[in-house]
mmCIF file of C-alpha atoms and ligand atoms in Angstrom:
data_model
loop_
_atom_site.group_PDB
_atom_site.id
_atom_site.type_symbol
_atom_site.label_atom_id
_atom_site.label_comp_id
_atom_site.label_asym_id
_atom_site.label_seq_id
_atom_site.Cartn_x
_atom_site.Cartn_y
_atom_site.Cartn_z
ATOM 1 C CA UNK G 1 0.000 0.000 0.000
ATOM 2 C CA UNK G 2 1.278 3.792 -0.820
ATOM 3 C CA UNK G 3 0.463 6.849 0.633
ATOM 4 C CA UNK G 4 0.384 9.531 -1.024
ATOM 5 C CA UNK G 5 0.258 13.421 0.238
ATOM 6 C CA UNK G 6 -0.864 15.656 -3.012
ATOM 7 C CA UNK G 7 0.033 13.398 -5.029
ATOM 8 C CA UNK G 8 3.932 14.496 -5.208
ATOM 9 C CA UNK G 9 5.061 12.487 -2.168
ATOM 10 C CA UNK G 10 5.087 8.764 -1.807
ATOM 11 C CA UNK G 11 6.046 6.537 0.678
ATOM 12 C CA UNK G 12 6.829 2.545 -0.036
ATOM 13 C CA UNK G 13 8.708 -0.447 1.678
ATOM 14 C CA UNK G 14 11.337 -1.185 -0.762
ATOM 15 C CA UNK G 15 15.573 -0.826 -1.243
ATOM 16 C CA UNK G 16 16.300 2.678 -2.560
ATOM 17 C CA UNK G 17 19.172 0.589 -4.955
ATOM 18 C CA UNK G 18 16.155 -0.461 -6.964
ATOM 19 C CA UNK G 19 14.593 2.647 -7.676
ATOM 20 C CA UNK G 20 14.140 3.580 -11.378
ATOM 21 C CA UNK G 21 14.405 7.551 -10.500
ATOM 22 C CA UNK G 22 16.290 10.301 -11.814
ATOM 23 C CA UNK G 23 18.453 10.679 -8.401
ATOM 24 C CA UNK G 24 18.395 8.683 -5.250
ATOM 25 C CA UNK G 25 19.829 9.914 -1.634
ATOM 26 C CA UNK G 26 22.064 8.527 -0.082
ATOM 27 C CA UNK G 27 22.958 9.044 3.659
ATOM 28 C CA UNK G 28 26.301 9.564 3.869
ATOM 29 C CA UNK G 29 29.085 10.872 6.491
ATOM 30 C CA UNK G 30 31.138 13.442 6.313
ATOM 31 C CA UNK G 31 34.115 11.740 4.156
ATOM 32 C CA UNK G 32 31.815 10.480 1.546
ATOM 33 C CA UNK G 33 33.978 7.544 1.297
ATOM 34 C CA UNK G 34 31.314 4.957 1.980
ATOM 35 C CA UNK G 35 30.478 2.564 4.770
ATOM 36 C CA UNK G 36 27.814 0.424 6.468
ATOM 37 C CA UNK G 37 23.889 0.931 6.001
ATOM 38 C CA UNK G 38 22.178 2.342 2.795
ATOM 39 C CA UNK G 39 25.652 3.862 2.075
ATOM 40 C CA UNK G 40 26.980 0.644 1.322
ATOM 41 C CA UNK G 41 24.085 -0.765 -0.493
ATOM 42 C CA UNK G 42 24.223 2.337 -2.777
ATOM 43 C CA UNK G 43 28.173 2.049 -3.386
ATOM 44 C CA UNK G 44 27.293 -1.574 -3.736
ATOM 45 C CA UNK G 45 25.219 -1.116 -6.039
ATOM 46 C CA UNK G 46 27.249 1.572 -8.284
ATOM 47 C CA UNK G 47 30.103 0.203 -8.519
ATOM 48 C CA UNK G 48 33.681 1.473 -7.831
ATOM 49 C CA UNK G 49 33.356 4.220 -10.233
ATOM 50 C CA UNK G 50 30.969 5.783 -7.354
ATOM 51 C CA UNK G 51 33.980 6.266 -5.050
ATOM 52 C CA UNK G 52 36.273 7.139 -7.503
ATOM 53 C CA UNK G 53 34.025 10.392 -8.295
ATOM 54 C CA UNK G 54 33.444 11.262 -4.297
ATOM 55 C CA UNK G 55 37.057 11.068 -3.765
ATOM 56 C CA UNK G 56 37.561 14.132 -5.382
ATOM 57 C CA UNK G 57 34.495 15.480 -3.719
ATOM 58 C CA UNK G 58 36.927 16.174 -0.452
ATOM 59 C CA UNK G 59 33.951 15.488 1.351
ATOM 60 C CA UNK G 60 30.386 16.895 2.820
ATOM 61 C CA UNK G 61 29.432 19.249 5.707
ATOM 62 C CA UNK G 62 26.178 17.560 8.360
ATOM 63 C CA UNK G 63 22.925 19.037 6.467
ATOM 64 C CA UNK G 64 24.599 20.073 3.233
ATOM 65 C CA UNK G 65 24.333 17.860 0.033
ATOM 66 C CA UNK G 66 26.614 17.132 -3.071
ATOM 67 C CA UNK G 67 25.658 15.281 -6.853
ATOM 68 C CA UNK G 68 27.293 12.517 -8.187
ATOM 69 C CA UNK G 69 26.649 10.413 -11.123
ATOM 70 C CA UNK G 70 24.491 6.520 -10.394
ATOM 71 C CA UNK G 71 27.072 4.541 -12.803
ATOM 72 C CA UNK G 72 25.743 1.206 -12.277
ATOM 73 C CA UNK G 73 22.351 1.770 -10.376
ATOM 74 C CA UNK G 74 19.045 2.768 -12.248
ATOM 75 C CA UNK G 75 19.252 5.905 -10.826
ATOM 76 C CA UNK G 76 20.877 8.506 -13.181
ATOM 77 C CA UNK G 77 22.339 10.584 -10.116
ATOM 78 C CA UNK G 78 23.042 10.281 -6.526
ATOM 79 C CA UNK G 79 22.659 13.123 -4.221
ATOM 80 C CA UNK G 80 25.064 12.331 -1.353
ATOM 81 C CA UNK G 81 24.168 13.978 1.945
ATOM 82 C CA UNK G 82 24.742 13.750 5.112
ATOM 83 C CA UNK G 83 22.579 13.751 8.822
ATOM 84 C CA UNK G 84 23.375 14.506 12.022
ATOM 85 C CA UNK G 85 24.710 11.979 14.924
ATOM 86 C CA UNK G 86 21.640 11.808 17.556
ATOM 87 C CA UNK G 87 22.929 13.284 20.959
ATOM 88 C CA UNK G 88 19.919 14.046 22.372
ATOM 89 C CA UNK G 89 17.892 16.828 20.080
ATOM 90 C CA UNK G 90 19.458 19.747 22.147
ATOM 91 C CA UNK G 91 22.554 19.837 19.679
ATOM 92 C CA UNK G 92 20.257 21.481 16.462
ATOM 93 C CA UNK G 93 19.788 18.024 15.169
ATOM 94 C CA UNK G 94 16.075 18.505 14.105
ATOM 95 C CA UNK G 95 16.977 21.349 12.010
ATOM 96 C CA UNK G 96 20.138 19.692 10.099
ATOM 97 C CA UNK G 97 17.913 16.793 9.129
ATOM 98 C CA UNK G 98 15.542 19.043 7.554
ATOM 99 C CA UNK G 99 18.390 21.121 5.471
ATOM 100 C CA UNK G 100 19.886 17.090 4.608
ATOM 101 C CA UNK G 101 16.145 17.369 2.816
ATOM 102 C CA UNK G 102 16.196 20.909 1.696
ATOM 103 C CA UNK G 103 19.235 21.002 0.373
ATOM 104 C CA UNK G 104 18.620 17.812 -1.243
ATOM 105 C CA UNK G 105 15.806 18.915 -3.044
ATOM 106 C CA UNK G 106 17.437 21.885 -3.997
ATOM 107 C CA UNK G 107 20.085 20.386 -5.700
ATOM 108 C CA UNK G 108 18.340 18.121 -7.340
ATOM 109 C CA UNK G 109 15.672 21.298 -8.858
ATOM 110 C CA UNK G 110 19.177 22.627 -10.257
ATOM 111 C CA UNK G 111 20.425 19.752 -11.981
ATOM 112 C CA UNK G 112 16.568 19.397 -13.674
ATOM 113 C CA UNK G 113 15.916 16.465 -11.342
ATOM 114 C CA UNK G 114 12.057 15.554 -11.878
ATOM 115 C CA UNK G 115 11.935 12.237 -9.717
ATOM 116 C CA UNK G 116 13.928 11.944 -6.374
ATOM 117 C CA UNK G 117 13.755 8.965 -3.775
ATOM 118 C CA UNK G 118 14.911 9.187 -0.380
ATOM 119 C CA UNK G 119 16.222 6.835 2.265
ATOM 120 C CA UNK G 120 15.062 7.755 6.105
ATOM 121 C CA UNK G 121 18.277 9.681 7.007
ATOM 122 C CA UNK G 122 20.262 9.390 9.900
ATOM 123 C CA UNK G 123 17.608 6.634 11.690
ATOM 124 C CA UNK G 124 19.871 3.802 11.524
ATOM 125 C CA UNK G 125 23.439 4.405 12.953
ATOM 126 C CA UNK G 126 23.115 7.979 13.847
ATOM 127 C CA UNK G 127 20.393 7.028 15.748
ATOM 128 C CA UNK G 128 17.898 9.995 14.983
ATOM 129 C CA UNK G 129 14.108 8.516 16.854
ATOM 130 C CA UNK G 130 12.552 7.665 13.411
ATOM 131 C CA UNK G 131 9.057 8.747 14.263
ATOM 132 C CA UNK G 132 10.598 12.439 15.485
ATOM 133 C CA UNK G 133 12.902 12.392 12.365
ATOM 134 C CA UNK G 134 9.707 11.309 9.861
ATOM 135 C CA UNK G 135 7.977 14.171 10.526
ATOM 136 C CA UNK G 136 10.780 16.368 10.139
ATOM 137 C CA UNK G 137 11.371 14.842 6.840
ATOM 138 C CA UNK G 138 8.009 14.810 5.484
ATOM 139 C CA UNK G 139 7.161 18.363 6.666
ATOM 140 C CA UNK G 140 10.477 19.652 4.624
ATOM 141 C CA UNK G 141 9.617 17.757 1.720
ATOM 142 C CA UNK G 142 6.110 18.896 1.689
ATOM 143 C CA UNK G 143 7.452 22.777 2.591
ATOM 144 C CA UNK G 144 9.927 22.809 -0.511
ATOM 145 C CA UNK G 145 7.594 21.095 -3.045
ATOM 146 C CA UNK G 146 4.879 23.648 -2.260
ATOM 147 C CA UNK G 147 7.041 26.147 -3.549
ATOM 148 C CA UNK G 148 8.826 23.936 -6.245
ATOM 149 C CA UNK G 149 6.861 22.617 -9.035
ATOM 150 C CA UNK G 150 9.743 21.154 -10.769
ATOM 151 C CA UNK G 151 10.189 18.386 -8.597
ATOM 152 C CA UNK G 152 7.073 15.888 -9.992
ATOM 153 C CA UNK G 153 7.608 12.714 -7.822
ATOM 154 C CA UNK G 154 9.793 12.392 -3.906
ATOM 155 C CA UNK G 155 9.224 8.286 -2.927
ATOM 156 C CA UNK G 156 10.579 8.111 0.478
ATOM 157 C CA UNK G 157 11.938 4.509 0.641
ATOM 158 C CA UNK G 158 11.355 2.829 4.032
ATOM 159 C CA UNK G 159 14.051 -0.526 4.386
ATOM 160 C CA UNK G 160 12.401 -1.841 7.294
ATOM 161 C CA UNK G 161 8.338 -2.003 8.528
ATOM 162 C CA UNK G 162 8.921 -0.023 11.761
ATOM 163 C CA UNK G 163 10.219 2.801 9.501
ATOM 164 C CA UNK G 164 7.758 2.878 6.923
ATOM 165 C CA UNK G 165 4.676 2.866 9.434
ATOM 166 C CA UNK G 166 5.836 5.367 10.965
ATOM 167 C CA UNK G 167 6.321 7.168 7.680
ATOM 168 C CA UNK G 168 2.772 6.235 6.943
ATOM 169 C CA UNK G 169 1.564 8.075 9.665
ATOM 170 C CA UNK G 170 3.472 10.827 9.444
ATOM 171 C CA UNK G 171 2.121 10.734 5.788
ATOM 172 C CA UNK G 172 -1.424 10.586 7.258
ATOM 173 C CA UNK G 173 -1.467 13.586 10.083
ATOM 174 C CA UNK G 174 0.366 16.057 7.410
ATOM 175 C CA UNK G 175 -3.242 14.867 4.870
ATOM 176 C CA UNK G 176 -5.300 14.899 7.487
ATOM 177 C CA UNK G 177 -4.280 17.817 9.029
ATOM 178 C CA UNK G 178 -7.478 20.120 9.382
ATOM 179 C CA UNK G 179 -7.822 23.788 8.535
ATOM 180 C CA UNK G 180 -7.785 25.816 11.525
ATOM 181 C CA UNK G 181 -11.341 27.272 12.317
ATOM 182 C CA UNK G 182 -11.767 30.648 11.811
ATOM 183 C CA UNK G 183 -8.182 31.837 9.368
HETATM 184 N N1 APR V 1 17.304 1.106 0.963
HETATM 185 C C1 APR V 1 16.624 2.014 1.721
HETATM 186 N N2 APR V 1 16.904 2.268 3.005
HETATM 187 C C2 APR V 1 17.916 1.554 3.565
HETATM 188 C C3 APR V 1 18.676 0.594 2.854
HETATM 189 C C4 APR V 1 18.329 0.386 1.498
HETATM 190 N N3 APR V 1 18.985 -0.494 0.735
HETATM 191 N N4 APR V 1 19.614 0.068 3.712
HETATM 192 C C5 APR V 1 19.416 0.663 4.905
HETATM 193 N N5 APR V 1 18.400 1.544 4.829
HETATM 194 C C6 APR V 1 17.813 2.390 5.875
HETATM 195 C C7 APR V 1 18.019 1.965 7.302
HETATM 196 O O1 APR V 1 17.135 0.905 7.649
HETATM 197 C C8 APR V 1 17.677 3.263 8.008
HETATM 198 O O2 APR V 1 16.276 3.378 8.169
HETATM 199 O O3 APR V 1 18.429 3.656 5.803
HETATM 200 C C9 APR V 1 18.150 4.334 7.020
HETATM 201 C C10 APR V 1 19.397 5.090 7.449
HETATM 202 O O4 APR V 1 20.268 4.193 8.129
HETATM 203 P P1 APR V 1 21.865 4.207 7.877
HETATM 204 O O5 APR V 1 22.137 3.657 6.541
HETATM 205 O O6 APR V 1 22.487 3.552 9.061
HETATM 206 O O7 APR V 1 22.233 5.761 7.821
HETATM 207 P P2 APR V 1 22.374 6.829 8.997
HETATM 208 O O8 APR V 1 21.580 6.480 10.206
HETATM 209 O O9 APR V 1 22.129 8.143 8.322
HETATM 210 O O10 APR V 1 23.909 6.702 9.409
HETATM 211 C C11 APR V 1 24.870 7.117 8.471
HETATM 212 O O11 APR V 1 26.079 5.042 8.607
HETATM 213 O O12 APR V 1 26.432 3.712 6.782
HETATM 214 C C12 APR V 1 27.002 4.669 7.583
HETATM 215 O O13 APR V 1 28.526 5.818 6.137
HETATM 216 C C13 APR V 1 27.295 5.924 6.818
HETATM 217 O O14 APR V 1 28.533 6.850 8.645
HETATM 218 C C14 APR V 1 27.311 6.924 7.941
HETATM 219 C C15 APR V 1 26.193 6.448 8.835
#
C-alpha cells in the first residue's frame, strides 16, 4: 500500500538501490567515502566508479548535500548527503535533518531532477528517533515542493516495517491535518 500526500510524495517499503528515479539519496558521512547501512548498499550497487568520483568530492558538511553520477544503479544521479549523529535533540539536530532534505531537493531542482527517492536519514546508525525524524522529513519535503513545481515525484523509501509505518503516519497527520477554524 502507498500513501500519497498531493500526489507528489510517496512513501513505499522497498531498497532505494532499486529505484528507477532520476536521483536517489544517499545518507552519507562526512568523508563520503562509503560505509555500512544504505551507504553501502548504494556504493554496492554503483560500482567502484561511485567512489572514484566522491574522492575528489573532499567530502560533505552535516545538512549540506553534493551530486554525483548513479554509474551502475538505475538511478541517473546520486545526491550524497549527510545527517546529524543523535545526541539528544538539544545539539540542532532537528533542524540539520531538515536542510539534509532541503538542500537535497534543492540540488536536485538545479540539476533538472524531476523524480527523487529518499532513504530515512540518519535513523539507523546515527540514531535519529525515526518517528521524530519522519515528521521532520516529510514536513520539509512537503514545505519545498509547495514552492517547487519542478520536482514531480519524492518516494521516500522505508528498508524496514517499523520505519515505513511510521512514515505512513506521518504521511497521514500532514493529509489529514485540518484547517484551523476561523483563518
Ligand atoms: N534502501 C533504503 N533504506 C535503507 C537501505 C536500502 N537499501 N539500507 C538501509 N536503509 C535504511 C536503514 O534501515 C535506516 O532506516 O536507511 C536508514 C538510514 O540508516 P543508515 O544507513 O544507518 O544511515 P544513517 O543512520 O544516516 O547513518 C549514516 O552510517 O552507513 C554509515 O557511512 C554511513 O557513517 C554513515 C552512517
Amino acid at each position: 500500500m502507498n500513501v500519497t500526500v498531493s500526489g507528489r510524495i510517496e512513501v513505499i517499503q522497498g531498497d532505494i538501490t532499486k529505484q528507477s528515479v532520476d536521483a536517489i539519496v544517499n545518507a552519507a558521512n562526512n568523508s563520503l567515502l562509503g560505509g555500512g547501512g544504505v551507504d553501502g548498499a548504494i556504493h554496492r550497487a554503483a560500482g567502484p566508479e561511485l567512489l572514484a568520483e566522491c574522492r575528489k568530492l573532499k567530502g560533505c558538511v552535516t545538512g549540506e548535500a553534493e551530486i554525483t553520477r548513479g554509474y551502475k544503479l538505475p538511478a541517473q544521479s546520486v545526491i550524497q548527503t549527510v545527517g546529524p549523529v543523535w545526541k539528544g535533540g538539544q545539539y540542532g539536530e532537528d533542524d540539520l535533518l531538515a536542510n539534509c532534505y532541503r538542500n537535497s531537493l534543492a540540488l536536485a531542482a538545479k540539476h533538472g531532477i524531476k523524480t527523487i527517492a529518499f532513504p530515512s536519514i540518519s535513523t539507523g546508525a546515527y540514531r535519529f528517533p525515526v518517528e521524530r525524524a519522519s515528521k521532520i522529513a516529510l514536513t520539509s519535503i512537503k514545505n519545498f515542493l509547495d514552492k517547487n513545481a519542478s520536482i514531480e515525484k519524492v518516494i521516500m523509501v522505508c528498508f524496514s516495517d517499523e520505519a515505513y509505518q511510521c512514515y505512513a503516519r506521518a504521511m497521514e497527520n500532514l493529509q489529514i491535518g485540518k484547517p484551523r477554524s476561523g483563518h
